[in-house]
mmCIF file of C-alpha atoms in Angstrom:
data_model
loop_
_atom_site.group_PDB
_atom_site.id
_atom_site.type_symbol
_atom_site.label_atom_id
_atom_site.label_comp_id
_atom_site.label_asym_id
_atom_site.label_seq_id
_atom_site.Cartn_x
_atom_site.Cartn_y
_atom_site.Cartn_z
ATOM 1 C CA MET Z 30 25.258 -8.115 14.234
ATOM 2 C CA ALA Z 31 24.552 -10.989 12.716
ATOM 3 C CA GLY Z 32 22.089 -13.395 14.282
ATOM 4 C CA VAL Z 33 20.340 -10.475 15.961
ATOM 5 C CA GLY Z 34 17.532 -10.532 13.972
ATOM 6 C CA ASP Z 35 16.777 -14.180 13.265
ATOM 7 C CA ARG Z 36 13.748 -15.050 14.707
ATOM 8 C CA PRO Z 37 13.623 -18.229 16.377
ATOM 9 C CA GLN Z 38 10.801 -20.856 15.029
ATOM 10 C CA ALA Z 39 7.194 -18.588 15.889
ATOM 11 C CA GLY Z 40 4.763 -20.957 15.616
ATOM 12 C CA GLN Z 41 6.557 -23.920 16.115
ATOM 13 C CA HIS Z 42 5.605 -25.345 19.614
ATOM 14 C CA GLY Z 43 8.102 -29.052 19.635
ATOM 15 C CA ALA Z 44 10.255 -30.570 21.892
ATOM 16 C CA GLY Z 45 12.916 -27.962 23.085
ATOM 17 C CA SER Z 46 11.169 -25.226 21.762
ATOM 18 C CA GLY Z 47 11.253 -23.446 24.648
ATOM 19 C CA ARG Z 48 14.438 -23.693 24.889
ATOM 20 C CA ARG Z 49 15.602 -22.867 21.451
ATOM 21 C CA ALA Z 50 13.068 -19.681 21.408
ATOM 22 C CA THR Z 51 14.621 -18.885 25.083
ATOM 23 C CA GLU Z 52 18.238 -18.876 23.986
ATOM 24 C CA ALA Z 53 17.168 -16.669 20.631
ATOM 25 C CA VAL Z 54 15.506 -13.822 22.910
ATOM 26 C CA ARG Z 55 18.785 -14.439 25.739
ATOM 27 C CA TYR Z 56 20.884 -13.899 22.756
ATOM 28 C CA ALA Z 57 19.054 -11.094 20.278
ATOM 29 C CA GLY Z 58 19.153 -9.165 23.945
ATOM 30 C CA GLY Z 59 22.475 -9.346 24.578
ATOM 31 C CA ALA Z 60 23.557 -8.208 21.890
ATOM 32 C CA VAL Z 61 21.774 -5.666 21.798
ATOM 33 C CA ALA Z 62 22.633 -4.632 25.265
ATOM 34 C CA HIS Z 63 26.570 -4.296 24.020
ATOM 35 C CA VAL Z 64 25.698 -1.770 21.612
ATOM 36 C CA LEU Z 65 23.749 0.221 23.279
ATOM 37 C CA ARG Z 66 26.443 0.088 26.622
ATOM 38 C CA GLU Z 67 29.110 0.854 23.325
ATOM 39 C CA GLU Z 68 27.286 3.832 21.656
ATOM 40 C CA LEU Z 69 25.362 5.312 24.642
ATOM 41 C CA ASP Z 70 28.552 5.987 26.252
ATOM 42 C CA ALA Z 71 28.363 9.201 23.283
ATOM 43 C CA GLY Z 72 24.909 10.026 24.857
ATOM 44 C CA PRO Z 73 21.545 9.009 24.357
ATOM 45 C CA VAL Z 74 21.137 10.831 21.375
ATOM 46 C CA THR Z 75 24.355 8.498 19.648
ATOM 47 C CA GLY Z 76 22.990 5.433 21.568
ATOM 48 C CA LEU Z 77 19.284 6.492 19.906
ATOM 49 C CA ARG Z 78 21.070 6.217 16.494
ATOM 50 C CA ALA Z 79 23.075 2.875 16.881
ATOM 51 C CA PHE Z 80 19.637 1.312 18.666
ATOM 52 C CA LEU Z 81 17.174 2.682 15.134
ATOM 53 C CA ALA Z 82 20.836 1.849 13.195
ATOM 54 C CA LEU Z 83 20.949 -1.961 13.990
ATOM 55 C CA TRP Z 84 17.272 -2.791 12.979
ATOM 56 C CA ARG Z 85 16.937 -0.767 9.670
ATOM 57 C CA GLY Z 86 20.233 -2.563 8.957
ATOM 58 C CA ILE Z 87 18.570 -5.774 9.386
ATOM 59 C CA VAL Z 88 15.255 -5.290 7.893
ATOM 60 C CA VAL Z 89 16.885 -4.197 4.975
ATOM 61 C CA ASP Z 90 19.747 -6.239 4.970
ATOM 62 C CA SER Z 91 17.126 -9.191 4.707
ATOM 63 C CA ASP Z 92 14.794 -7.656 2.400
ATOM 64 C CA PHE Z 93 12.372 -7.437 5.038
ATOM 65 C CA ARG Z 94 12.077 -10.809 5.813
ATOM 66 C CA ALA Z 95 14.154 -10.589 10.112
ATOM 67 C CA GLY Z 96 12.679 -8.452 12.940
ATOM 68 C CA CYS Z 97 13.171 -8.370 16.368
ATOM 69 C CA PRO Z 98 13.148 -12.243 18.067
ATOM 70 C CA VAL Z 99 12.711 -10.407 21.233
ATOM 71 C CA LEU Z 100 9.570 -8.898 19.737
ATOM 72 C CA ALA Z 101 8.255 -11.919 17.546
ATOM 73 C CA VAL Z 102 8.151 -14.159 21.450
ATOM 74 C CA ALA Z 103 6.725 -11.334 23.840
ATOM 75 C CA VAL Z 104 3.913 -11.194 21.148
ATOM 76 C CA GLU Z 105 3.151 -14.936 19.775
ATOM 77 C CA GLU Z 106 0.808 -16.888 22.362
ATOM 78 C CA PRO Z 107 3.709 -19.986 24.316
ATOM 79 C CA PRO Z 108 2.288 -22.702 25.163
ATOM 80 C CA THR Z 109 1.034 -22.979 28.829
ATOM 81 C CA ASP Z 110 4.456 -24.743 29.594
ATOM 82 C CA GLU Z 111 6.305 -22.993 28.045
ATOM 83 C CA ALA Z 112 6.421 -19.268 29.956
ATOM 84 C CA PRO Z 113 11.059 -19.201 29.335
ATOM 85 C CA PRO Z 114 11.198 -16.635 26.580
ATOM 86 C CA LEU Z 115 8.806 -14.338 27.254
ATOM 87 C CA LEU Z 116 10.496 -14.576 30.371
ATOM 88 C CA ALA Z 117 13.928 -13.206 28.083
ATOM 89 C CA ALA Z 118 12.403 -11.040 26.199
ATOM 90 C CA ALA Z 119 10.671 -9.266 29.085
ATOM 91 C CA GLU Z 120 14.158 -9.372 30.603
ATOM 92 C CA ALA Z 121 15.787 -8.006 27.493
ATOM 93 C CA PHE Z 122 13.562 -5.306 27.453
ATOM 94 C CA GLU Z 123 13.471 -3.863 31.185
ATOM 95 C CA GLU Z 124 17.693 -4.238 30.184
ATOM 96 C CA TRP Z 125 17.016 -1.247 26.676
ATOM 97 C CA GLU Z 126 15.310 0.267 29.144
ATOM 98 C CA ARG Z 127 17.603 0.830 32.103
ATOM 99 C CA LEU Z 128 20.414 1.516 29.762
ATOM 100 C CA LEU Z 129 18.358 4.399 28.018
ATOM 101 C CA ALA Z 130 17.490 5.264 31.022
ATOM 102 C CA ASP Z 131 20.736 5.435 33.152
ATOM 103 C CA SER Z 132 21.824 7.384 30.220
ATOM 104 C CA LEU Z 133 19.063 9.389 29.959
ATOM 105 C CA ARG Z 134 19.785 10.714 33.008
ATOM 106 C CA GLU Z 135 23.354 10.793 33.318
ATOM 107 C CA HIS Z 136 23.339 13.393 30.720
ATOM 108 C CA GLY Z 137 20.243 15.743 31.449
ATOM 109 C CA VAL Z 138 17.066 14.237 31.514
ATOM 110 C CA ALA Z 139 14.731 14.167 34.746
ATOM 111 C CA PRO Z 140 14.957 11.452 37.324
ATOM 112 C CA GLU Z 141 10.960 10.381 37.266
ATOM 113 C CA GLN Z 142 11.563 11.435 33.141
ATOM 114 C CA ALA Z 143 13.938 8.836 32.297
ATOM 115 C CA PRO Z 144 12.667 5.835 32.701
ATOM 116 C CA GLY Z 145 9.954 6.690 30.161
ATOM 117 C CA LEU Z 146 10.995 8.536 27.777
ATOM 118 C CA ALA Z 147 13.277 4.957 27.676
ATOM 119 C CA ALA Z 148 10.153 3.267 26.857
ATOM 120 C CA LEU Z 149 9.009 5.202 24.703
ATOM 121 C CA VAL Z 150 12.159 4.955 22.848
ATOM 122 C CA VAL Z 151 12.508 0.629 22.548
ATOM 123 C CA ALA Z 152 8.605 0.435 22.303
ATOM 124 C CA ALA Z 153 9.010 2.917 18.847
ATOM 125 C CA VAL Z 154 11.639 1.520 17.774
ATOM 126 C CA GLU Z 155 10.544 -2.036 18.706
ATOM 127 C CA GLY Z 156 6.624 -1.710 16.760
ATOM 128 C CA ALA Z 157 8.759 0.579 13.661
ATOM 129 C CA THR Z 158 11.119 -2.205 13.427
ATOM 130 C CA ALA Z 159 7.407 -4.737 12.879
ATOM 131 C CA MET Z 160 5.962 -2.000 10.799
ATOM 132 C CA CYS Z 161 8.634 -2.204 8.134
ATOM 133 C CA ARG Z 162 8.901 -5.292 7.661
ATOM 134 C CA ALA Z 163 4.864 -5.865 7.072
ATOM 135 C CA LYS Z 164 4.950 -3.080 5.006
ATOM 136 C CA ARG Z 165 8.589 -3.879 3.037
ATOM 137 C CA SER Z 166 9.843 -0.100 3.511
ATOM 138 C CA ALA Z 167 12.465 1.212 6.234
ATOM 139 C CA GLU Z 168 10.247 4.814 6.395
ATOM 140 C CA PRO Z 169 8.772 3.772 9.590
ATOM 141 C CA LEU Z 170 11.589 3.796 11.391
ATOM 142 C CA ASP Z 171 12.974 6.273 9.434
ATOM 143 C CA GLN Z 172 10.417 8.351 10.524
ATOM 144 C CA VAL Z 173 10.531 7.539 14.285
ATOM 145 C CA ALA Z 174 13.656 8.133 14.094
ATOM 146 C CA GLN Z 175 13.002 11.329 13.475
ATOM 147 C CA GLN Z 176 10.166 11.741 16.124
ATOM 148 C CA LEU Z 177 12.291 10.533 18.580
ATOM 149 C CA GLU Z 178 15.737 12.847 17.980
ATOM 150 C CA GLY Z 179 13.374 15.351 18.584
ATOM 151 C CA LEU Z 180 11.663 14.306 22.067
ATOM 152 C CA ILE Z 181 15.268 13.208 23.065
ATOM 153 C CA ALA Z 182 16.628 17.082 21.945
ATOM 154 C CA GLY Z 183 14.014 18.960 23.936
ATOM 155 C CA ALA Z 184 14.524 16.628 27.233
ATOM 156 C CA LEU Z 185 18.443 16.816 27.441
ATOM 157 C CA GLY Z 186 17.377 20.693 26.366
ATOM 158 C CA PRO Z 187 19.654 23.205 24.290
ATOM 159 C CA SER Z 188 22.256 22.621 25.654
ATOM 160 C CA ARG Z 189 23.171 19.316 24.699
#
């Protein structure tokens, strides 16, 4: 998935930078959603593994220089006249959560539990991706993967 981990030019707020950041976020958000849609057909654990593998590949293959442009925009303070990138980031996170929650519900997770578990997955993977960059190690994603798989397996129940 070339380009998903390419970060918008954080901190460079010249003319058009908000538009470029918004486009980068929409591209990355859509690319990740595409991977999730394809992989979640096989179930939430398969989707989770694909989501984790995507970000692990991006951070490791870039020698820990690339991360998630959606997260980069979400944590950066935008200039007051440039809210679209932040709105695009929120939309991307919401789509990923919705896709995960729908899959969880379809595979037997309680309807009231699925949205929270989906939010936990997105937040944990995004945070672990940032930690990988800072630590220059894939260990945070590997640890999060193990924990999230256990949580999802538990929510799915013993027959899944």
